[in-house]
Amino acid sequence: DKYGFSHSSGKAEYLKSIGVAENAPEVDGPQVLFIRKIGVDGLLCSWNEAHGDSVVQPGDRIDKVNGKANMDQMAQELRGDKVRLEVHRYPEEFEVSLSKKASPKLGFKFEKPSNEKSRELKITEIGREGALPDQNRQMANAGRFHYVVAMGMRIIKVNSVEGDAFQMKEELRNAEEVTIKVRRQEVYALERARVMKQAQILASLSNLSGGAPGRLSNGNSVG
């Protein structure tokens, strides 16, 4: 992209994340552009370097481009020579309260904890019926897509239980009323990217020093 980032349809990303076909006529989605990747030498990267307190990052959503809010119009504006973007970021974590009284099914599946040290549950499927799908529809109908629980999100707390995936699993099974706290999938992707970037920096320092540990300005040994 001429501005140093790639993007996709926010609606398509949203529908995919809840397991709905993109051409499903009865399901609406956010009219935003989803930022997929930011290049290391593009205009947006340069803007980020100059605005450390308001950095744009992958996973952010573009609401408007030059005042245009329609996805097709925004994409068209990005072909021009100058753009002003209005960008927002979904909350990294949020809570959802569900009840089995109205619907005995919670309406989602999660990955089985791999071992006793597992601290979270990864959501792998969102059903069509159940407490969570009902809650998601309410949020979507209100235009609050940032509070829709999607596949790939991690459950990090169930009621008062946290830090133990097996206990959270049992709480989901046994409790009549549950409040779950979820963490967005983009958080993990960004963390992996940061770790990889740090590893590349350390490798470069090691190569420059001929394999000897490098030194950072704070005096800590690295490499």
Short mmCIF file of C-alpha atoms in Angstrom, two decimals:
data_model
loop_
_atom_site.label_atom_id
_atom_site.label_comp_id
_atom_site.label_asym_id
_atom_site.label_seq_id
_atom_site.Cartn_x
_atom_site.Cartn_y
_atom_site.Cartn_z
CA ASP A 1 0.00 0.00 0.00
CA LYS A 2 1.27 3.49 -0.84
CA TYR A 3 0.75 4.60 2.76
CA GLY A 4 2.69 1.70 4.23
CA PHE A 5 -0.07 -0.56 5.51
CA SER A 6 -2.36 -3.29 4.23
CA HIS A 7 -6.03 -3.52 5.10
CA SER A 8 -9.11 -5.63 4.57
CA SER A 9 -12.85 -5.36 5.03
CA GLY A 10 -13.68 -5.01 8.71
CA LYS A 11 -17.06 -6.60 8.07
CA ALA A 12 -15.48 -9.64 6.40
CA GLU A 13 -13.01 -10.03 9.28
CA TYR A 14 -15.85 -9.75 11.77
CA LEU A 15 -18.07 -12.32 10.04
CA LYS A 16 -15.17 -14.75 9.73
CA SER A 17 -14.42 -14.38 13.44
CA ILE A 18 -17.96 -15.43 14.41
CA GLY A 19 -18.15 -18.26 11.88
CA VAL A 20 -20.59 -16.65 9.43
CA ALA A 21 -20.26 -16.65 5.64
CA GLU A 22 -19.27 -13.26 4.22
CA ASN A 23 -22.24 -13.18 1.86
CA ALA A 24 -24.81 -13.99 4.57
CA PRO A 25 -27.56 -11.43 3.81
CA GLU A 26 -29.14 -11.40 7.26
CA VAL A 27 -25.99 -10.57 9.21
CA ASP A 28 -24.60 -7.05 9.48
CA GLY A 29 -21.05 -6.09 10.34
CA PRO A 30 -18.92 -3.02 11.13
CA GLN A 31 -18.32 -0.61 8.24
CA VAL A 32 -14.61 -0.22 8.94
CA LEU A 33 -11.28 -1.12 7.40
CA PHE A 34 -9.19 -3.61 9.38
CA ILE A 35 -5.46 -2.83 9.48
CA ARG A 36 -3.66 -6.11 8.81
CA LYS A 37 -0.01 -5.13 8.56
CA ILE A 38 2.16 -2.02 8.85
CA GLY A 39 5.37 -1.87 6.83
CA VAL A 40 8.66 -0.91 8.43
CA ASP A 41 9.52 1.83 5.93
CA GLY A 42 6.16 3.31 4.94
CA LEU A 43 4.41 6.59 5.68
CA LEU A 44 2.34 5.16 8.53
CA CYS A 45 5.46 3.76 10.19
CA SER A 46 7.06 7.21 9.95
CA TRP A 47 3.92 8.76 11.45
CA ASN A 48 4.05 6.26 14.31
CA GLU A 49 7.67 7.13 15.05
CA ALA A 50 6.72 10.79 15.33
CA HIS A 51 3.62 10.13 17.47
CA GLY A 52 4.69 7.67 20.14
CA ASP A 53 1.68 8.43 22.31
CA SER A 54 -0.87 7.47 19.63
CA VAL A 55 0.72 4.68 17.61
CA VAL A 56 -1.46 2.89 15.05
CA GLN A 57 -0.99 -0.87 15.13
CA PRO A 58 -2.22 -3.99 13.32
CA GLY A 59 -5.74 -4.87 14.43
CA ASP A 60 -6.84 -1.23 14.68
CA ARG A 61 -9.94 -0.20 12.73
CA ILE A 62 -10.24 2.74 10.34
CA ASP A 63 -13.62 4.47 10.77
CA LYS A 64 -13.14 7.26 8.24
CA VAL A 65 -10.78 8.29 5.45
CA ASN A 66 -10.97 11.97 4.53
CA GLY A 67 -14.37 12.08 6.21
CA LYS A 68 -15.76 9.14 4.19
CA ALA A 69 -17.24 6.31 6.29
CA ASN A 70 -18.38 3.86 3.60
CA MET A 71 -15.88 1.00 3.09
CA ASP A 72 -15.78 1.34 -0.71
CA GLN A 73 -15.37 5.10 -0.45
CA MET A 74 -12.60 4.73 2.14
CA ALA A 75 -10.74 2.29 -0.10
CA GLN A 76 -11.07 4.74 -2.97
CA GLU A 77 -9.74 7.63 -0.86
CA LEU A 78 -6.68 5.57 0.03
CA ARG A 79 -5.71 5.66 -3.64
CA GLY A 80 -5.34 9.44 -3.44
CA ASP A 81 -2.24 11.49 -2.63
CA LYS A 82 -3.27 12.66 0.85
CA VAL A 83 -5.39 11.06 3.56
CA ARG A 84 -6.65 11.80 7.03
CA LEU A 85 -7.56 8.67 8.95
CA GLU A 86 -9.89 8.29 11.91
CA VAL A 87 -8.76 5.16 13.73
CA HIS A 88 -10.00 3.39 16.83
CA ARG A 89 -8.89 0.36 18.80
CA TYR A 90 -11.19 -2.26 20.24
CA PRO A 91 -10.71 -2.97 23.98
CA GLU A 92 -8.09 -5.66 24.58
CA GLU A 93 -10.24 -7.24 27.28
CA PHE A 94 -13.93 -7.08 28.18
CA GLU A 95 -16.52 -8.96 30.22
CA VAL A 96 -19.73 -10.67 29.20
CA SER A 97 -22.42 -11.94 31.58
CA LEU A 98 -24.39 -15.03 30.51
CA SER A 99 -27.25 -16.95 32.06
CA LYS A 100 -28.30 -20.56 31.52
CA LYS A 101 -31.83 -19.84 32.76
CA ALA A 102 -33.13 -18.59 29.43
CA SER A 103 -30.91 -20.93 27.43
CA PRO A 104 -29.31 -24.07 28.93
CA LYS A 105 -26.52 -23.89 26.35
CA LEU A 106 -23.76 -21.32 26.51
CA GLY A 107 -23.41 -21.67 22.75
CA PHE A 108 -19.66 -21.80 22.23
CA LYS A 109 -16.79 -24.30 22.25
CA PHE A 110 -13.26 -23.92 23.49
CA GLU A 111 -9.98 -25.74 23.19
CA LYS A 112 -9.37 -28.31 25.89
CA PRO A 113 -6.63 -27.25 28.33
CA SER A 114 -3.38 -28.90 27.20
CA ASN A 115 -1.89 -29.33 30.67
CA GLU A 116 -2.34 -28.38 34.31
CA LYS A 117 -0.39 -25.16 33.79
CA SER A 118 -2.89 -23.81 31.22
CA ARG A 119 -4.15 -20.41 32.33
CA GLU A 120 -6.76 -19.63 29.68
CA LEU A 121 -9.33 -21.18 27.37
CA LYS A 122 -9.21 -20.47 23.63
CA ILE A 123 -12.63 -20.10 22.00
CA THR A 124 -12.76 -22.27 18.86
CA GLU A 125 -16.40 -22.07 17.76
CA ILE A 126 -19.42 -19.80 18.20
CA GLY A 127 -22.75 -21.59 17.77
CA ARG A 128 -26.01 -20.35 16.28
CA GLU A 129 -28.03 -20.86 19.46
CA GLY A 130 -27.31 -20.32 23.14
CA ALA A 131 -26.58 -17.59 25.66
CA LEU A 132 -23.45 -16.25 23.98
CA PRO A 133 -24.85 -16.12 20.42
CA ASP A 134 -27.90 -14.31 21.83
CA GLN A 135 -25.66 -11.83 23.64
CA ASN A 136 -23.57 -11.34 20.49
CA ARG A 137 -26.66 -10.57 18.44
CA GLN A 138 -27.76 -7.97 20.98
CA MET A 139 -24.37 -6.25 20.79
CA ALA A 140 -24.31 -6.39 16.98
CA ASN A 141 -27.84 -5.00 16.69
CA ALA A 142 -26.77 -2.10 18.90
CA GLY A 143 -23.70 -1.49 16.71
CA ARG A 144 -21.39 -2.49 19.57
CA PHE A 145 -19.30 -4.90 17.51
CA HIS A 146 -16.32 -4.33 19.81
CA TYR A 147 -18.20 -6.28 22.50
CA VAL A 148 -18.97 -9.31 20.35
CA VAL A 149 -17.13 -12.43 21.49
CA ALA A 150 -15.37 -14.10 18.55
CA MET A 151 -13.40 -17.22 17.75
CA GLY A 152 -9.75 -17.05 18.73
CA MET A 153 -10.41 -14.95 21.82
CA ARG A 154 -9.14 -16.32 25.13
CA ILE A 155 -11.21 -16.70 28.25
CA ILE A 156 -9.01 -15.49 31.09
CA LYS A 157 -11.56 -15.38 33.90
CA VAL A 158 -14.88 -17.03 34.74
CA ASN A 159 -16.71 -15.46 37.68
CA SER A 160 -14.01 -15.34 40.38
CA VAL A 161 -11.87 -18.10 38.84
CA GLU A 162 -8.77 -17.09 36.90
CA GLY A 163 -5.28 -18.41 36.19
CA ASP A 164 -6.42 -22.05 36.01
CA ALA A 165 -7.98 -23.32 32.77
CA PHE A 166 -9.30 -26.52 34.33
CA GLN A 167 -11.10 -24.68 37.12
CA MET A 168 -12.53 -22.17 34.63
CA LYS A 169 -13.79 -25.08 32.54
CA GLU A 170 -15.58 -26.53 35.57
CA GLU A 171 -17.05 -23.16 36.47
CA LEU A 172 -18.47 -22.85 32.96
CA ARG A 173 -19.95 -26.30 33.26
CA ASN A 174 -21.50 -25.95 36.71
CA ALA A 175 -22.44 -22.31 37.29
CA GLU A 176 -25.94 -21.12 36.40
CA GLU A 177 -24.76 -17.56 35.89
CA VAL A 178 -21.33 -16.78 34.48
CA THR A 179 -19.39 -13.62 33.85
CA ILE A 180 -16.49 -14.30 31.54
CA LYS A 181 -13.58 -11.99 30.81
CA VAL A 182 -12.10 -12.44 27.35
CA ARG A 183 -8.91 -11.17 25.76
CA ARG A 184 -8.85 -10.28 22.09
CA GLN A 185 -6.85 -12.43 19.65
CA GLU A 186 -4.92 -9.43 18.27
CA VAL A 187 -3.22 -8.99 21.64
CA TYR A 188 -1.42 -12.31 21.21
CA ALA A 189 -0.46 -11.61 17.60
CA LEU A 190 1.07 -8.27 18.60
CA GLU A 191 2.95 -9.88 21.46
CA ARG A 192 4.40 -12.52 19.13
CA ALA A 193 5.45 -9.80 16.70
CA ARG A 194 7.17 -7.86 19.49
CA VAL A 195 9.03 -10.96 20.66
CA MET A 196 10.19 -11.73 17.12
CA LYS A 197 11.35 -8.15 16.61
CA GLN A 198 13.27 -8.22 19.88
CA ALA A 199 14.90 -11.51 18.87
CA GLN A 200 15.98 -9.97 15.55
CA ILE A 201 17.48 -6.97 17.34
CA LEU A 202 19.39 -9.23 19.73
CA ALA A 203 20.63 -11.35 16.84
CA SER A 204 21.86 -8.22 15.03
CA LEU A 205 23.68 -7.02 18.15
CA SER A 206 25.27 -10.42 18.55
CA ASN A 207 26.44 -10.43 14.93
CA LEU A 208 27.88 -6.93 15.22
CA SER A 209 29.84 -7.90 18.32
CA GLY A 210 31.19 -11.07 16.78
CA GLY A 211 29.09 -13.34 18.95
CA ALA A 212 29.93 -11.65 22.25
CA PRO A 213 27.06 -10.37 24.41
CA GLY A 214 25.92 -6.92 23.33
CA ARG A 215 25.33 -3.98 25.64
CA LEU A 216 22.31 -1.74 25.77
CA SER A 217 22.41 1.84 26.97
CA ASN A 218 21.01 0.85 30.38
CA GLY A 219 23.92 -1.48 30.97
CA ASN A 220 21.99 -4.73 30.75
CA SER A 221 23.74 -7.59 28.98
CA VAL A 222 21.93 -8.98 25.95
CA GLY A 223 22.59 -11.63 23.31
#
